[in-house]
PDB file of C-alpha atoms in Angstrom:
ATOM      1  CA  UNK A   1      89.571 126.470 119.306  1.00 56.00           C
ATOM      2  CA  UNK A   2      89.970 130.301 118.556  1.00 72.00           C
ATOM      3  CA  UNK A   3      87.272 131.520 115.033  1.00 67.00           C
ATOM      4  CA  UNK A   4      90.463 132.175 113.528  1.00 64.00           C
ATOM      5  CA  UNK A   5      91.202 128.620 113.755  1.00 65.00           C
ATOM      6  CA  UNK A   6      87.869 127.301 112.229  1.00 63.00           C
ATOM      7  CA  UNK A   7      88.212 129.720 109.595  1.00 69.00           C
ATOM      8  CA  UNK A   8      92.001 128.637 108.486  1.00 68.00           C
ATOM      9  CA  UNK A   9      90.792 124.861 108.909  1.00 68.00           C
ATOM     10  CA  UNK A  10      87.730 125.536 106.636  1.00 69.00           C
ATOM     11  CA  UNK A  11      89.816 127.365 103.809  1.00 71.00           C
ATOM     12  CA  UNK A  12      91.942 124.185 103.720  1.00 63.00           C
ATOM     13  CA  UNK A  13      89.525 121.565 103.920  1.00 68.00           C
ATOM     14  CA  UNK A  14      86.914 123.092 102.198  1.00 67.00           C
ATOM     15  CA  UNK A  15      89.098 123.007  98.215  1.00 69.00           C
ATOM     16  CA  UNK A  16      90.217 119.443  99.743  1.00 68.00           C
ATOM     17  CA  UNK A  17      86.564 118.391 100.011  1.00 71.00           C
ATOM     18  CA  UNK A  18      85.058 119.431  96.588  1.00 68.00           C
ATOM     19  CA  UNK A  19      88.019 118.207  95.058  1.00 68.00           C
ATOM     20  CA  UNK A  20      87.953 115.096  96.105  1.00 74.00           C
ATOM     21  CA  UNK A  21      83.974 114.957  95.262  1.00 70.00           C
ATOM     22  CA  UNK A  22      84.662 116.185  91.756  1.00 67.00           C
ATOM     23  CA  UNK A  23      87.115 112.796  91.242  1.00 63.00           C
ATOM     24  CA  UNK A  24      84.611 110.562  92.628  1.00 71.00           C
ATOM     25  CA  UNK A  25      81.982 111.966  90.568  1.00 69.00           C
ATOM     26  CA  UNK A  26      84.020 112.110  87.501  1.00 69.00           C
ATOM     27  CA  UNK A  27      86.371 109.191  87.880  1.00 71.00           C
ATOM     28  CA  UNK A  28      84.735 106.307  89.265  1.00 78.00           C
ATOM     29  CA  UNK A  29      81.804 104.250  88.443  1.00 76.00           C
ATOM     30  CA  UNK A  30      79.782 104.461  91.556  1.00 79.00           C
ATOM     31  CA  UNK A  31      80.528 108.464  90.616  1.00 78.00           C
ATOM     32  CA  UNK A  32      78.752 108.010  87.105  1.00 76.00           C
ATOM     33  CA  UNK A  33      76.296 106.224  88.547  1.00 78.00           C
ATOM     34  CA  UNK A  34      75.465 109.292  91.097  1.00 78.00           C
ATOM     35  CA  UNK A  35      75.808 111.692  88.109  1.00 76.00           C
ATOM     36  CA  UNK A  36      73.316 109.811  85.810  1.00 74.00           C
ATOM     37  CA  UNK A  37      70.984 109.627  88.301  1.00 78.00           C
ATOM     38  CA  UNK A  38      70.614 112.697  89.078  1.00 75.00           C
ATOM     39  CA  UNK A  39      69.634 113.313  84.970  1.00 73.00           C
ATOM     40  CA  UNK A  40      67.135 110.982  85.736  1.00 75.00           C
ATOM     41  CA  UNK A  41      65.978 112.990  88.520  1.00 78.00           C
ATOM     42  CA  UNK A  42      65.683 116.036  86.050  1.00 73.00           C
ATOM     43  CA  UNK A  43      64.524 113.974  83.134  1.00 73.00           C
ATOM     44  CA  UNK A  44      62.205 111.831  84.954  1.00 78.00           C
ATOM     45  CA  UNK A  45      60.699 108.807  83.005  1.00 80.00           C
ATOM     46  CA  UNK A  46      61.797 110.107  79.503  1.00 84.00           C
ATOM     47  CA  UNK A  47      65.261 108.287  80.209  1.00 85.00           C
ATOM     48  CA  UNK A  48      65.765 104.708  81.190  1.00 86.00           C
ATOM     49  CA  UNK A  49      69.335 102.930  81.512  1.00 86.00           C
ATOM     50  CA  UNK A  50      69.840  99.709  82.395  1.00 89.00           C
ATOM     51  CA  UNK A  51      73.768  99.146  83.802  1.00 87.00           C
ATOM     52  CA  UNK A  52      76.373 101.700  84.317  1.00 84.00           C
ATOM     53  CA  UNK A  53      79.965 101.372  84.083  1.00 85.00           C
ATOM     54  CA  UNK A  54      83.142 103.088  83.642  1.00 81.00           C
ATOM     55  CA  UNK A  55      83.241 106.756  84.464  1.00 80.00           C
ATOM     56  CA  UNK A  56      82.626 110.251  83.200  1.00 71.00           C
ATOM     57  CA  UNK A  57      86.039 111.571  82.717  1.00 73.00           C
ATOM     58  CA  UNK A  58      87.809 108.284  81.156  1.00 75.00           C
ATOM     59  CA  UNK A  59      84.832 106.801  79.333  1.00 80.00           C
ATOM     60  CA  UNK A  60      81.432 106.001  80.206  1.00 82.00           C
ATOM     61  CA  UNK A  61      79.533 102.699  79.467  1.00 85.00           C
ATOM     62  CA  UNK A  62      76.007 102.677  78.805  1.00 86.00           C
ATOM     63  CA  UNK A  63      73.995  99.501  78.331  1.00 91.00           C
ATOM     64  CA  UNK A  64      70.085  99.712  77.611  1.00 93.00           C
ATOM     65  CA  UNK A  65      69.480 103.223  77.488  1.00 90.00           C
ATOM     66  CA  UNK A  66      66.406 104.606  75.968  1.00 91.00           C
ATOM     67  CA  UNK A  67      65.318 108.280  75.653  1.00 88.00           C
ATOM     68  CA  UNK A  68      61.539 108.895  74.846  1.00 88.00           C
ATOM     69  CA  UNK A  69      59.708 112.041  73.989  1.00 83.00           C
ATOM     70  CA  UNK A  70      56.215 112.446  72.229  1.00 80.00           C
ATOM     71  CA  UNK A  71      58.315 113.249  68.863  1.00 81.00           C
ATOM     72  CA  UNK A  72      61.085 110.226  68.990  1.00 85.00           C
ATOM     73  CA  UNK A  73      61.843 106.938  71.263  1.00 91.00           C
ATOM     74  CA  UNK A  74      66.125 106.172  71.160  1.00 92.00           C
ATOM     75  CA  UNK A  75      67.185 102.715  71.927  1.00 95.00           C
ATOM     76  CA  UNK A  76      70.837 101.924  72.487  1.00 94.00           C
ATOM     77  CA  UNK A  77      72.006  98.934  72.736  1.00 94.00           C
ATOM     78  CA  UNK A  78      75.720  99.956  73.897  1.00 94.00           C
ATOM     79  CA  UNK A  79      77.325 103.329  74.313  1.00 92.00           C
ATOM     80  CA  UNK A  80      81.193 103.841  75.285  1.00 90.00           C
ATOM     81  CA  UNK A  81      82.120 107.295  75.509  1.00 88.00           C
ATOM     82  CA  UNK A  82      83.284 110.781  77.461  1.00 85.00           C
ATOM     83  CA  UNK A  83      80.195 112.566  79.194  1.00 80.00           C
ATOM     84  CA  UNK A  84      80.167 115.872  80.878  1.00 79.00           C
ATOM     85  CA  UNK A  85      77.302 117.154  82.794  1.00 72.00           C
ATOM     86  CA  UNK A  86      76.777 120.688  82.922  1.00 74.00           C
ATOM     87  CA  UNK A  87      74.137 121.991  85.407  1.00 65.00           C
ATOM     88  CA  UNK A  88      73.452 126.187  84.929  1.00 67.00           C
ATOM     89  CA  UNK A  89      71.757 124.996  82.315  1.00 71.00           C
ATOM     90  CA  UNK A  90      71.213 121.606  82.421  1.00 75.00           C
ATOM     91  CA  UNK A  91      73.533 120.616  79.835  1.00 82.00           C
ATOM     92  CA  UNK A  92      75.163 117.090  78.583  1.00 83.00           C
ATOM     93  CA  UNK A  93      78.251 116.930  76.703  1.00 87.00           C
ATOM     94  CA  UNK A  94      79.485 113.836  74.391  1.00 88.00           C
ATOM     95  CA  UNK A  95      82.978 113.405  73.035  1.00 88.00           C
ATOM     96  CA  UNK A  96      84.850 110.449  71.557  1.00 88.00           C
ATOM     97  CA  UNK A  97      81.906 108.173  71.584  1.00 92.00           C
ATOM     98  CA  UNK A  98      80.950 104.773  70.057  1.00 93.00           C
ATOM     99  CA  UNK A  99      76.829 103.520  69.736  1.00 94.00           C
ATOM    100  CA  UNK A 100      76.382 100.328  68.622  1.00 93.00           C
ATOM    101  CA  UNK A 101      72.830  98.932  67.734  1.00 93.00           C
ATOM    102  CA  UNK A 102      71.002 102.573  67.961  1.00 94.00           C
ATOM    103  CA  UNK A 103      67.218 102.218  66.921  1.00 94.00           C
ATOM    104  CA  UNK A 104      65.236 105.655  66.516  1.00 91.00           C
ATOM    105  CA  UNK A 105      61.396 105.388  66.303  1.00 92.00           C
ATOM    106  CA  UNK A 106      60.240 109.188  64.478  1.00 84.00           C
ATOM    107  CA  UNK A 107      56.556 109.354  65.522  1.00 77.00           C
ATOM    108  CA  UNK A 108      55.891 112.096  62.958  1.00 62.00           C
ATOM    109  CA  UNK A 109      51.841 113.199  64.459  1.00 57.00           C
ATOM    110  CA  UNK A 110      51.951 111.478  67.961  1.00 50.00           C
ATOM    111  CA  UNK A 111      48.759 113.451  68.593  1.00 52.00           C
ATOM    112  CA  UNK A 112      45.414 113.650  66.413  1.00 54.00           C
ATOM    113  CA  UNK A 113      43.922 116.749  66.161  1.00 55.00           C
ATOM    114  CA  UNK A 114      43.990 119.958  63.309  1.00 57.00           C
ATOM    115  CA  UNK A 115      47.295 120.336  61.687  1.00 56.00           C
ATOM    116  CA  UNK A 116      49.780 122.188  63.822  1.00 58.00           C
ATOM    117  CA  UNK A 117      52.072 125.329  62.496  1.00 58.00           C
ATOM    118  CA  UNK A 118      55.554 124.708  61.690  1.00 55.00           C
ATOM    119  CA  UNK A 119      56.497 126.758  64.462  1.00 60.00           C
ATOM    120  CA  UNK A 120      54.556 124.522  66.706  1.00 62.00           C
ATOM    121  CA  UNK A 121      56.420 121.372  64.682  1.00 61.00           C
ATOM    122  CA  UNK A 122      59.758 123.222  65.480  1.00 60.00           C
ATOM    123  CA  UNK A 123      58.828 123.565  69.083  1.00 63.00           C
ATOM    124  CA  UNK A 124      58.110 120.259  69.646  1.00 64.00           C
ATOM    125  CA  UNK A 125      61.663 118.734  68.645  1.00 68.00           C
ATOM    126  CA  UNK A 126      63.588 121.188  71.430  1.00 70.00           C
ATOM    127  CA  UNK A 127      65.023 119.329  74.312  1.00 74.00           C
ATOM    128  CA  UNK A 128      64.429 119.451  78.088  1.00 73.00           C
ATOM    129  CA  UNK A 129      68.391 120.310  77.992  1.00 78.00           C
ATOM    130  CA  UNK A 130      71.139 120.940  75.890  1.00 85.00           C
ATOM    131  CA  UNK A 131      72.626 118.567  74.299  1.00 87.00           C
ATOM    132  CA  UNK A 132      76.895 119.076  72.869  1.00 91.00           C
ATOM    133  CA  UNK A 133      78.152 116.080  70.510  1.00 93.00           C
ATOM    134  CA  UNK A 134      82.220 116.409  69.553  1.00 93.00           C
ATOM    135  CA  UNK A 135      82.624 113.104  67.996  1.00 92.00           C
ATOM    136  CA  UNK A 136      79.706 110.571  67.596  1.00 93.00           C
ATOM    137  CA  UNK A 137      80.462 107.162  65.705  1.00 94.00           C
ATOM    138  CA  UNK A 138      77.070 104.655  65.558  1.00 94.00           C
ATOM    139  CA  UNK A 139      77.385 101.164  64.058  1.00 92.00           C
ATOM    140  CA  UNK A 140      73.994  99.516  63.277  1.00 91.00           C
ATOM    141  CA  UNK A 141      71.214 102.092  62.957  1.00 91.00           C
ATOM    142  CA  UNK A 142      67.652 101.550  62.646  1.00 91.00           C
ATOM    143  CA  UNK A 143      65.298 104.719  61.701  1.00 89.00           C
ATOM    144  CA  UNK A 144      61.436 104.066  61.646  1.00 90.00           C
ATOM    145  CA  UNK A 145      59.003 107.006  60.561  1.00 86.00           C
ATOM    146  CA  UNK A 146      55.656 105.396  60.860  1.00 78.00           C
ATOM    147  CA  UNK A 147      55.551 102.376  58.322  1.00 78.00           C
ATOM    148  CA  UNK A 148      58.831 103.037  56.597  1.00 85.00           C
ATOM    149  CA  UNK A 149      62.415 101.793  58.198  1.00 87.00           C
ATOM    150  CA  UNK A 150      66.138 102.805  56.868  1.00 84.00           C
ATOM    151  CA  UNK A 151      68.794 100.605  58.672  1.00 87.00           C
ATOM    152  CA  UNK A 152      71.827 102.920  58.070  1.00 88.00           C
ATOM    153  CA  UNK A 153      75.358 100.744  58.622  1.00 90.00           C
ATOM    154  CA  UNK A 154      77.525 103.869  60.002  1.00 90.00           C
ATOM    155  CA  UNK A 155      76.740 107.366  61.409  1.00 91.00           C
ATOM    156  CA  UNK A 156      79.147 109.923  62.215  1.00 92.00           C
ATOM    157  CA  UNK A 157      78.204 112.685  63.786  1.00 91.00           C
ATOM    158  CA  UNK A 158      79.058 116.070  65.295  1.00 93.00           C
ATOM    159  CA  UNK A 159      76.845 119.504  66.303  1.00 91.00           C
ATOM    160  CA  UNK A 160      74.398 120.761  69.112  1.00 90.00           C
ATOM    161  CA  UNK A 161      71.019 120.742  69.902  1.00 86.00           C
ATOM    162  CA  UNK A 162      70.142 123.383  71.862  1.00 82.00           C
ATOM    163  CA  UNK A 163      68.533 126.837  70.958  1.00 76.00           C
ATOM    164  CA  UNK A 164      69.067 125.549  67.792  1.00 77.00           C
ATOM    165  CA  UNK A 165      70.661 122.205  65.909  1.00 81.00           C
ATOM    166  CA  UNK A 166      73.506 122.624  64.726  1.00 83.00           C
ATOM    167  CA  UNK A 167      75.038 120.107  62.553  1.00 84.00           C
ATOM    168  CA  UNK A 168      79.085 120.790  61.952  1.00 86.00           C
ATOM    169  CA  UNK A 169      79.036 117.289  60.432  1.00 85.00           C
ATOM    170  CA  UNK A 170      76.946 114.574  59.925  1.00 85.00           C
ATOM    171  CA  UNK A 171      78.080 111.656  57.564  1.00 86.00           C
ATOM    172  CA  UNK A 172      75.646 108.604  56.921  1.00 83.00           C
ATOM    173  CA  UNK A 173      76.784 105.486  55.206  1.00 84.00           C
ATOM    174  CA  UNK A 174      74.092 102.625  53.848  1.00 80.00           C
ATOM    175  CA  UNK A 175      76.072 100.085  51.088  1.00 76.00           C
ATOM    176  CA  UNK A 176      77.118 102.563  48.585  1.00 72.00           C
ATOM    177  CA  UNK A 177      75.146 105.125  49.340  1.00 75.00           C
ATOM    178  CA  UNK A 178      76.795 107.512  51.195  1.00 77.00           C
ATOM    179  CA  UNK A 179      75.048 111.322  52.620  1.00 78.00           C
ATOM    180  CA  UNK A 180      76.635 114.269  54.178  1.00 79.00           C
ATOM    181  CA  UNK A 181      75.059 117.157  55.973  1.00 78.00           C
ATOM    182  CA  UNK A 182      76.182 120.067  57.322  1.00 79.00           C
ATOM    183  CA  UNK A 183      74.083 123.135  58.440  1.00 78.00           C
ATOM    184  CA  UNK A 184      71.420 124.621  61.339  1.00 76.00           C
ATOM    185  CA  UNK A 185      67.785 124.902  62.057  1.00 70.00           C
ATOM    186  CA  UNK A 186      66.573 127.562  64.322  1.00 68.00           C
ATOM    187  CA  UNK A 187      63.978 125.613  67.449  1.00 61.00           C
ATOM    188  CA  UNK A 188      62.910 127.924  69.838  1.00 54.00           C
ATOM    189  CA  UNK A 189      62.248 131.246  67.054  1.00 53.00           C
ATOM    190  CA  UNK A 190      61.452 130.955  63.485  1.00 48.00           C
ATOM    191  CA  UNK A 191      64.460 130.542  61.546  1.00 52.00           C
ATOM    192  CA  UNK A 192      67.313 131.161  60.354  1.00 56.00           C
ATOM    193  CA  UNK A 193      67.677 127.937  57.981  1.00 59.00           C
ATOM    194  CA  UNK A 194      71.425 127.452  56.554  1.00 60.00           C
ATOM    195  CA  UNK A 195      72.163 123.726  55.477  1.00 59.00           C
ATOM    196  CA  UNK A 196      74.340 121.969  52.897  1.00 65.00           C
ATOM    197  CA  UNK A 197      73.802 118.596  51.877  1.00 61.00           C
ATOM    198  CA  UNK A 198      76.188 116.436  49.716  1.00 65.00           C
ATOM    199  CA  UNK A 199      74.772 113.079  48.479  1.00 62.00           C
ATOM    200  CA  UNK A 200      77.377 110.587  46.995  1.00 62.00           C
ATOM    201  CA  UNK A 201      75.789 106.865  45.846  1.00 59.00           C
ATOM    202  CA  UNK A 202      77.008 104.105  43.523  1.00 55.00           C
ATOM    203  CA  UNK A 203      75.486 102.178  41.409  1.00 51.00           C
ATOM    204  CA  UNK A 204      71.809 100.716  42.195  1.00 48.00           C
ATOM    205  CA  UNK A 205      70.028 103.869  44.035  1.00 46.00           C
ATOM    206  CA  UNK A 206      67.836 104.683  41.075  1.00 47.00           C
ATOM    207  CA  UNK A 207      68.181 101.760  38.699  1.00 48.00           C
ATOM    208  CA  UNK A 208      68.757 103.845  35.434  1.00 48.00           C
ATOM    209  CA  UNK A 209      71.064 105.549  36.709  1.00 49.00           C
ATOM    210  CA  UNK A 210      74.699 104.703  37.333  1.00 53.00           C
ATOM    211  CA  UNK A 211      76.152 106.817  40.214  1.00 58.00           C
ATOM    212  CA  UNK A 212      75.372 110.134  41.673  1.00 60.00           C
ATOM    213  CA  UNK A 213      77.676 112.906  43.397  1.00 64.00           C
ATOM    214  CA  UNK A 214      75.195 115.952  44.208  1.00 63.00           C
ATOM    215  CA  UNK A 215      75.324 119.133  46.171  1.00 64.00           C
ATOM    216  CA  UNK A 216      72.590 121.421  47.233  1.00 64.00           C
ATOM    217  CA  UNK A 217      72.734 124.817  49.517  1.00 62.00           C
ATOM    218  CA  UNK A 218      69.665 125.448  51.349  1.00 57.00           C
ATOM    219  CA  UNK A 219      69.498 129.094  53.424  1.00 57.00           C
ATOM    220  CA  UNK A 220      66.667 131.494  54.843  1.00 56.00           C
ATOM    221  CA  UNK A 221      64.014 132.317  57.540  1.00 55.00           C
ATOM    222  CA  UNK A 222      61.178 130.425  58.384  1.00 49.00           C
TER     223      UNK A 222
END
């Protein structure tokens, strides 16, 4: 077989290959399965899942997956969704997704010693990658900070978390309460802070009150 031969059979194969890796990986479960263990490869013991199913491109199931960090442990019960993994940089993309009995334990000084800057506070909450959310719908979620729990009956979320979070809108819902957010917090440099925060709640959050509808702009450096 002549070099120009090997060469013409390599420029054929070679798009036939990688496309027919890039369907596996993103449209079958043994695929997902590859592609989430390879975050655990990056990620190490900060992630844990239990069962895979589905795949990447159609919808992803997740069942027992925790995420744990010296700032915040993330328990999910169930999680149906699309996931893209980006790798230059290690990036993870959610879109159309459904959590259902999320728990989120806020360890608020995980480590004793003198009190920390905020910039060291700020530091603390970046990721080991970045982190894209389109469409984020949670059903049943628990929030501990030390002593104190909030269950929270919907969250629907969408933003970033990388450089810095972004928050293009976050909705939480708790009986008639009801709290919107929408805004960004600079990580990995001081500032800039821009947020807006809309609290709506019926009757019964502050007992001589009847309900409140209130709006507050927050913006600056840090």
């Amino acid at each position: 077989m002549t070099l120009r031969r090997v060469l013409l059979l390599t420029i054929v194969a070679l798009p036939l290959l990688l496309g027919t890796a890039a369907w596996w990986v993103l449209y079958t479960a043994s695929g997902a399965r590859f592609a989430w263990a390879r975050v655990q490869n990056v990620l190490g013991d900060q992630v844990a899942i239990e069962h895979v199913d589905g795949s990447l491109a159609s919808g992803l199931e997740l069942r027992g997956f925790r995420y744990t960090s010296p700032v915040v442990t993330v328990d999910v019960g169930l999680f149906r969704g699309v996931v893209r993994l980006g790798l230059t940089p290690f990036a993870i993309r959610v879109d159309q997704a459904r959590a259902l009995d999320v728990a989120v334990d806020i360890r608020s000084n995980p480590a004793p010693g003198p009190a920390q800057s905020l910039e060291a506070r700020l530091e603390r909450l970046v990721l080991p990658f970045d982190l894209h959310i389109g469409a984020l719908d949670v059903q049943d979620l628990l929030i501990s900070v030390r002593d104190a729990t909030q269950r929270i009956e919907k969250l629907e979320l969408a933003g970033a978390w990388t450089r810095t979070i972004s928050v293009d809108r976050l909705l939480l819902t708790a009986g008639e309460r009801q709290l919107a957010l929408e805004g960004s917090l600079g990580l990995r440099e001081s500032g800039p802070v821009e947020a807006t925060l809309t609290l709506v709640a019926g009757a019964g959050l502050i007992p001589q009150v009847g309900s409140i509808d209130a709006r507050a702009e927050l913006g600056g450096d840090l």
